[in-house]
Coordinates of C-alpha atoms (C1' of nucleotides) in Angstrom, one line a residue:
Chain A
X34 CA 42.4 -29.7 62.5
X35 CA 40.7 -29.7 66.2
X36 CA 41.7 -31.7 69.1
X37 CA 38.0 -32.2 69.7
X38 CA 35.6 -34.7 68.4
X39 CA 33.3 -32.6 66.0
X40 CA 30.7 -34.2 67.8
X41 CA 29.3 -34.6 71.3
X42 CA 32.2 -33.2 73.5
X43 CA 33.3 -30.2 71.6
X44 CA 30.3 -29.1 70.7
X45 CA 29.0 -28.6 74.3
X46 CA 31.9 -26.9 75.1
X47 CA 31.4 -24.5 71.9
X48 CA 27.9 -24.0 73.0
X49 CA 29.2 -23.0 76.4
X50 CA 31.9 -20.5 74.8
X51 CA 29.6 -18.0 73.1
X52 CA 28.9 -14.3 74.5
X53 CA 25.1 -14.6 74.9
X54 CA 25.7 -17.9 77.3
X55 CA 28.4 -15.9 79.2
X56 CA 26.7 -15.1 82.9
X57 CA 29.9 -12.8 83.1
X58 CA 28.6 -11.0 79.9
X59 CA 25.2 -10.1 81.3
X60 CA 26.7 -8.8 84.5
X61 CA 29.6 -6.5 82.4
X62 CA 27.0 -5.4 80.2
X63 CA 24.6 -4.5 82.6
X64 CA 27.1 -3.2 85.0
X65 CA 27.8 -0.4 82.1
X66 CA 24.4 0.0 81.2
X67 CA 23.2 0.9 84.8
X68 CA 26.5 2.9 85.5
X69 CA 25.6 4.8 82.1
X70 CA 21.9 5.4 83.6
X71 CA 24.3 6.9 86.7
X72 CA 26.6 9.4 84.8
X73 CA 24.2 12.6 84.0
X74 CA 22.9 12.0 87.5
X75 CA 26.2 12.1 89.2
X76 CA 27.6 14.7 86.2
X77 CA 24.8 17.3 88.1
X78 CA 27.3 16.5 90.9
X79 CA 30.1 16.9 89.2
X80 CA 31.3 12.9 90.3
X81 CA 31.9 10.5 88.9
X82 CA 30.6 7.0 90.0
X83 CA 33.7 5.6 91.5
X84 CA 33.8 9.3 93.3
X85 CA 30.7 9.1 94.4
X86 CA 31.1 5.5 95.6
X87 CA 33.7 7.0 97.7
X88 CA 31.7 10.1 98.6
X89 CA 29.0 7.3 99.9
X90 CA 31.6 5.9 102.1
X91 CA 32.7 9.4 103.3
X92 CA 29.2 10.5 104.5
X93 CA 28.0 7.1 106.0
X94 CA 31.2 7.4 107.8
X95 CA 31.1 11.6 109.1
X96 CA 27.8 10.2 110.3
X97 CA 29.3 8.4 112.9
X98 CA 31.9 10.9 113.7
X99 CA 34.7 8.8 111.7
X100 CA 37.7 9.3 109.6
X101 CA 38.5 6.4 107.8
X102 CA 41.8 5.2 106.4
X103 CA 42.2 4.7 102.7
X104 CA 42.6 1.4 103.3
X105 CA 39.4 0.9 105.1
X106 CA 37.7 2.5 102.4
X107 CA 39.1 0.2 100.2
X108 CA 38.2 -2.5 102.3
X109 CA 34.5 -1.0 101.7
X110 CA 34.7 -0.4 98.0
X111 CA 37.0 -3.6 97.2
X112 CA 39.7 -0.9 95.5
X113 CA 43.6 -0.5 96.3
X114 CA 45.4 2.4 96.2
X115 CA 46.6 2.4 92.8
X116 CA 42.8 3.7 92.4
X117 CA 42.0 5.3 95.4
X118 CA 45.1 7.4 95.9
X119 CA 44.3 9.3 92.6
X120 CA 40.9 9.4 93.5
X121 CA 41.0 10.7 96.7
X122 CA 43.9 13.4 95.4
X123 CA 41.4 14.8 93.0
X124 CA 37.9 14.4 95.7
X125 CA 40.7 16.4 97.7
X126 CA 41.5 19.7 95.1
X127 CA 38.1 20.0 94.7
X128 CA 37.5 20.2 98.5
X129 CA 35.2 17.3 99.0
X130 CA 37.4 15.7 101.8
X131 CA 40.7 16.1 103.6
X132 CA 44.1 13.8 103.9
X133 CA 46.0 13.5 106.5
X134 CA 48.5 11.5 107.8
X135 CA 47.9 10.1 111.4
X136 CA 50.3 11.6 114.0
X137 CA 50.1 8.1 115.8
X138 CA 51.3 6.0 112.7
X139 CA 52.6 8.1 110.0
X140 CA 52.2 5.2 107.8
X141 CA 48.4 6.1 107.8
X142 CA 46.3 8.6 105.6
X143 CA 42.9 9.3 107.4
X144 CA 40.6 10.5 105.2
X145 CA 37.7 13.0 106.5
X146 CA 34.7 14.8 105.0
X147 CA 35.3 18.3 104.5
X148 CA 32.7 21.2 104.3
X149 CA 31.9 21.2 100.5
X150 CA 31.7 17.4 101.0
X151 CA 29.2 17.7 103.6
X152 CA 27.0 19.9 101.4
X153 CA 26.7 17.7 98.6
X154 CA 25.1 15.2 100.6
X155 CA 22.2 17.1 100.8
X156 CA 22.0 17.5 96.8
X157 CA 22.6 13.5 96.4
X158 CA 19.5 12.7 98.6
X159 CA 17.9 12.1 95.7
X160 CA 19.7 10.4 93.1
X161 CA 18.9 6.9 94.4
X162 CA 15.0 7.5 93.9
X163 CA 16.0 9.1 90.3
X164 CA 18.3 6.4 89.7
X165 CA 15.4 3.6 90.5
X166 CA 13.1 5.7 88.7
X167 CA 15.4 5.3 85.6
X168 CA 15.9 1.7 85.7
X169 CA 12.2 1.5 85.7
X170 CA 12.5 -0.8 88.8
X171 CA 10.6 -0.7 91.5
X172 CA 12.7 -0.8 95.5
X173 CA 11.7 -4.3 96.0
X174 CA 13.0 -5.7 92.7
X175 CA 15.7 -3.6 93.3
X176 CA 16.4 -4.7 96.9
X177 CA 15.9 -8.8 95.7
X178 CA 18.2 -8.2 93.0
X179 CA 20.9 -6.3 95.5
X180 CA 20.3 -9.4 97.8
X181 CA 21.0 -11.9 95.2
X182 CA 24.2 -10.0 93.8
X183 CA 25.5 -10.0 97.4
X184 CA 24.9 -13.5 98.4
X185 CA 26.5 -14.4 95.5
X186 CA 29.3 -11.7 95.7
X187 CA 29.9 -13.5 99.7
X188 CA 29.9 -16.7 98.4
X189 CA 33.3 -15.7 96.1
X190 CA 34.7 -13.4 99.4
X191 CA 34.1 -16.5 101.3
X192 CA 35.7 -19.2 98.5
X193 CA 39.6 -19.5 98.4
Chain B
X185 CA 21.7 24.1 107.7
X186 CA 19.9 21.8 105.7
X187 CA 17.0 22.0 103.4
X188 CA 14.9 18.8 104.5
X189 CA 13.2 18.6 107.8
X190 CA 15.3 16.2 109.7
X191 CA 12.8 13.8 110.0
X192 CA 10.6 11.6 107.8
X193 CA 12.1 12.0 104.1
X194 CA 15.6 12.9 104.9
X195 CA 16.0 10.1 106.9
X196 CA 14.2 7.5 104.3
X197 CA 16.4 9.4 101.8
X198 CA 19.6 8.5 104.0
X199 CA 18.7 4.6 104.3
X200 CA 18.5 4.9 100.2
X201 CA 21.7 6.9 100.1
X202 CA 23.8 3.8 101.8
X203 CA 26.5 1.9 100.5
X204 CA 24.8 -1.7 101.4
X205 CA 21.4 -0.4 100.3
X206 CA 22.9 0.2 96.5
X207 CA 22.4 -2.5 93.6
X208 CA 24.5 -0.9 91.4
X209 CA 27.2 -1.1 94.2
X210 CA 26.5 -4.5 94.3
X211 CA 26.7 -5.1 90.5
X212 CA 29.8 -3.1 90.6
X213 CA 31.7 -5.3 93.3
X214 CA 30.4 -8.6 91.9
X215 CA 31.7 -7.9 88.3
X216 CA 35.2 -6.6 89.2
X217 CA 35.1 -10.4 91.2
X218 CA 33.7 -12.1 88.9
X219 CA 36.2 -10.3 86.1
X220 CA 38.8 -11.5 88.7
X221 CA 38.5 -15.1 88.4
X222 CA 38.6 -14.9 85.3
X223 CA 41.9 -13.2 85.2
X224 CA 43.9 -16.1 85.8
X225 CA 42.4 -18.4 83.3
X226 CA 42.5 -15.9 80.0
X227 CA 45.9 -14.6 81.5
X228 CA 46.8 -18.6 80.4
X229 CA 45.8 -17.6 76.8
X230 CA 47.8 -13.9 77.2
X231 CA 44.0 -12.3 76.6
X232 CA 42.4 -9.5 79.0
X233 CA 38.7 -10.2 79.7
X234 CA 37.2 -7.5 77.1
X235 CA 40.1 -9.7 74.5
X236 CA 38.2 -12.3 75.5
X237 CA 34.7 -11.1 74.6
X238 CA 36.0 -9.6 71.3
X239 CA 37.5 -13.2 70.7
X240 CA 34.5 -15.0 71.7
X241 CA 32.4 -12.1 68.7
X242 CA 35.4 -12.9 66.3
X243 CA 35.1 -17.6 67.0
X244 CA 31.0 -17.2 66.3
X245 CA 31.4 -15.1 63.1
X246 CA 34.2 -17.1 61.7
X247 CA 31.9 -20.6 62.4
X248 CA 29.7 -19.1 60.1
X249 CA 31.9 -17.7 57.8
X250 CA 31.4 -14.1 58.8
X251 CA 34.0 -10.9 58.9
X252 CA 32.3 -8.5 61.0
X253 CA 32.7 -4.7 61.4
X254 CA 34.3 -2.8 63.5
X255 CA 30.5 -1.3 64.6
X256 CA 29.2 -5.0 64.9
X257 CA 31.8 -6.1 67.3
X258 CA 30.5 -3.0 68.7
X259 CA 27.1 -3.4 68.7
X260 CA 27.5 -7.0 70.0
X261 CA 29.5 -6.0 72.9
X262 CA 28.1 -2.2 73.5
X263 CA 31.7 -0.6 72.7
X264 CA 32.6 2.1 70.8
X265 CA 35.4 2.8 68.5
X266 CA 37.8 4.4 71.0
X267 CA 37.4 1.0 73.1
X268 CA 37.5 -1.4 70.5
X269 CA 40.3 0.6 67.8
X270 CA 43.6 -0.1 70.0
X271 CA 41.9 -3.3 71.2
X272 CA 41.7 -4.5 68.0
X273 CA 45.2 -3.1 67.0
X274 CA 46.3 -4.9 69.7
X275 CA 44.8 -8.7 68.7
X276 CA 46.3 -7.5 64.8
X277 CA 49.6 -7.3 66.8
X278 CA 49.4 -10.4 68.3
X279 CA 48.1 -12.5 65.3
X280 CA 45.1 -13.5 66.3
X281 CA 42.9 -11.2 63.8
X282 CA 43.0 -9.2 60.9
X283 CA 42.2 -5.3 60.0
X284 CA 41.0 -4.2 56.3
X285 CA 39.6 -1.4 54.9
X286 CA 36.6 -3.1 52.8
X287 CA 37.1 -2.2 49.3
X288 CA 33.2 -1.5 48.8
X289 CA 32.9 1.2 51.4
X290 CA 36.8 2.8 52.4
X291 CA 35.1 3.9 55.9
X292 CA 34.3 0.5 56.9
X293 CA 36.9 -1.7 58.6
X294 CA 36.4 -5.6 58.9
X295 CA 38.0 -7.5 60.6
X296 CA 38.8 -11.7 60.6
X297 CA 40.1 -14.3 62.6
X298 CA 43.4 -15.3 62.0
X299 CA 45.5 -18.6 62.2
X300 CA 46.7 -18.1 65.8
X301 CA 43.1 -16.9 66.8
X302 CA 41.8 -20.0 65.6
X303 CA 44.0 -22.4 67.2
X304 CA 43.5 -20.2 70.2
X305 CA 39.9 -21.4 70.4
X306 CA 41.1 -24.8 71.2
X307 CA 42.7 -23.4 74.0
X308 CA 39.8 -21.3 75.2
X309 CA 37.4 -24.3 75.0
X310 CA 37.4 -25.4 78.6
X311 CA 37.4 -21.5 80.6
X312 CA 33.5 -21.6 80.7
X313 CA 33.4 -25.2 82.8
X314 CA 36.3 -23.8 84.8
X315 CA 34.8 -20.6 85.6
X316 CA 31.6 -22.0 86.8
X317 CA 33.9 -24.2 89.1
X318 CA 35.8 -21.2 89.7
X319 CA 32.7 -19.4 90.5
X320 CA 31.4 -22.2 92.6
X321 CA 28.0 -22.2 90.3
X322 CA 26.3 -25.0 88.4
X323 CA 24.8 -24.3 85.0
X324 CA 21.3 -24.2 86.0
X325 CA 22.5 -21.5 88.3
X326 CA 24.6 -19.3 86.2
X327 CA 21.7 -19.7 83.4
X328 CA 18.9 -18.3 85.7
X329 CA 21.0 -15.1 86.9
X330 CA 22.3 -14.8 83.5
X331 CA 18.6 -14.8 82.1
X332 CA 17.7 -12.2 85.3
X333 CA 20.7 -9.8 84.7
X334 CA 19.5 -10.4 80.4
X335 CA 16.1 -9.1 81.2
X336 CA 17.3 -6.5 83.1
X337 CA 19.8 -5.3 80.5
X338 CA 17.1 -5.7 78.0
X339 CA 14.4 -3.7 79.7
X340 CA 17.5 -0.5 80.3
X341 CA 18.4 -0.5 76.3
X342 CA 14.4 -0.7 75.4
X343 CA 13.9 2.3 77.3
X344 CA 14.7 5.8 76.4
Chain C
dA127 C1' 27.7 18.0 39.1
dG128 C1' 28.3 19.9 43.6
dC129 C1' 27.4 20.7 48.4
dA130 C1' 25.4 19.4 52.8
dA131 C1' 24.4 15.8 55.9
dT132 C1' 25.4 11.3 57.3
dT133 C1' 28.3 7.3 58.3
dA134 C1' 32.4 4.6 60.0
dT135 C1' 36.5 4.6 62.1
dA136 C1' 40.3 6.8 64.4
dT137 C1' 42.3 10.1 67.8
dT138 C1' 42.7 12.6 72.1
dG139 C1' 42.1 13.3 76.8
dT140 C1' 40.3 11.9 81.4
dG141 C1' 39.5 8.6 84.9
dC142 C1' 39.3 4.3 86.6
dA143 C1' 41.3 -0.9 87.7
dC144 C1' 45.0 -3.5 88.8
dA145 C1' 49.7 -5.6 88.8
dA146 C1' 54.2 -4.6 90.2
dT147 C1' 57.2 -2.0 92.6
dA148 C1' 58.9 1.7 95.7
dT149 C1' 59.0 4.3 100.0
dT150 C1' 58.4 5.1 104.6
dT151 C1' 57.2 3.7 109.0
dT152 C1' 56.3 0.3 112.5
dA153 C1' 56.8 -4.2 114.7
dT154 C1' 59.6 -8.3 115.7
dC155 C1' 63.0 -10.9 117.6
dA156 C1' 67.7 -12.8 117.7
Chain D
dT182 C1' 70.1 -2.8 119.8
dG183 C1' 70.0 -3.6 115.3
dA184 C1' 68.9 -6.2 111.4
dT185 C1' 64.7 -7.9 109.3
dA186 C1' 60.1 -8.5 108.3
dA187 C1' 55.7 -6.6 107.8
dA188 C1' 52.3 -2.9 107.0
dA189 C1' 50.3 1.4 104.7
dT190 C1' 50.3 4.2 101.1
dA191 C1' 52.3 6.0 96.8
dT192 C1' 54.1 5.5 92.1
dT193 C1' 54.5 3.5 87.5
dG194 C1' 52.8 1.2 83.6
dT195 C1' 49.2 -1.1 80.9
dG196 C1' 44.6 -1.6 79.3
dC197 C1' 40.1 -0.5 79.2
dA198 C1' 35.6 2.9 79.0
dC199 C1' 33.8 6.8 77.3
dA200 C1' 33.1 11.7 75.8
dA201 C1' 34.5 14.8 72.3
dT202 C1' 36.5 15.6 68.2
dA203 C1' 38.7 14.7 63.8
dT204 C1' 39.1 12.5 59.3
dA205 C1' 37.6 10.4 55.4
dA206 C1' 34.1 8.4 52.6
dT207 C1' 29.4 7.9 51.1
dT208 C1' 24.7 9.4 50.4
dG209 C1' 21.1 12.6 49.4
dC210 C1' 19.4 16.6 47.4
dT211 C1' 18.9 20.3 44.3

DNA sequence: AGCAATTATATTGTGCACAATATTTTATCA
DNA sequence: TGATAAAATATTGTGCACAATATAATTGCT
């Protein structure tokens, strides 16, 4: 019927192959969990949290007097532009940012904060602190855990 | 122009409000990489990753002899029905489960693992070890963030 | 028995993700 | 110069997620 030994062999490898000793389970789960713990946050903003992933981008970068291409966003955010150019299209109709294509190289889309944009940075000041505050986490667990998800999120950039 | 004094809490608020300073950002990227290695080795058994998880829910049950609802695939992977219902449809259509109406109760739906799913575990056996390698992790490794990211998750769906 | 509330699944609609491809523009080089 | 390759964004198509709603069946109450 199997391929597999009943015994030693496949039954490690059965062990290994069930959801609660999936590490890529945890992460998925909690990835939605926390992202749920987001939505009536970012709803108050009318974003969503892929928007205002983007709007993050968009106000780090008017801070320094920059208009990034869609691709450098996407550089940022690890997205392509089968999910940003939607995005950005609707960030755009509700005034949030501007598109333009770069006189220079036509090819390019430069992407710039607009006024409404710039406004609902102040009302997002908070939503980090809120956010902790509903994951019941404290900044420094928060900041180890961010560290650990990063080092290990290099490691794969870094790997072939 | 702005409601906060430029100084002290705005700018604390700012550092908070960054990109790199974000866990969730960080639990965000890392999944969609993580969800990438795996793409290759499910796309080898035809399955997206959230077939996979439903397949993995559907290879426990049937070891012990189990035909779980619709709401306990759910339950076990936190989906609803307008995830899981043209998920489902689409493992029916495939062959590798099957879809009844229990006769005891005509709202529940139950669903089995069929032939082809069964034989598909054989196939699946060896993603785990190969995502690890894939993921450049030993188990040790992938068990402590997996217990980290569990305890999190655990903590967010104890809370209100 | 009969009606309201509840339960289980399905449907609809919106918005990501991502692969594959198309389009337009720029760079390269024979 | 003129074909060709490369680059940047857009489009198309599929499959999740999830909110809101619909449908149908069961339970509980009087």
């Amino acid at each position: 019927m199997k391929n597999h030994a009943p015994g030693a062999d496949g039954r490690l490898q059965d062990d290994l192959l069930t959801l609660d000793n999936q590490v890529c389970f945890a992460l998925y789960a909690l990835n939605r969990a926390v992202t749920g713990r987001y939505r009536p946050l970012l709803a108050e903003l009318d974003l969503t949290y892929p928007q205002y992933l983007v709007m993050l981008v968009m106000w780090e970068a008017d801070g320094r007097g920059e208009t990034p291409r869609v691709s450098e966003i996407g550089e940022r955010l690890r997205l392509d532009s089968g999910t940003l150019t939607p995005l950005l299209r609707r960030l755009e109709q509700r005034g949030l940012i501007t598109r333009r294509r770069s006189p220079e190289d036509e090819r390019v889309v430069t992407v710039a904060l607009a006024e409404a944009g710039a406004e609902l940075h102040d009302r997002a000041r908070k939503v980090p602190e809120r956010l902790l505050c509903e994951l019941g986490m404290d900044a420094a667990e928060a900041g180890q855990l961010r560290d650990d998800l990063r080092a290990l999120l290099n490691r794969l950039e870094e790997s072939t």
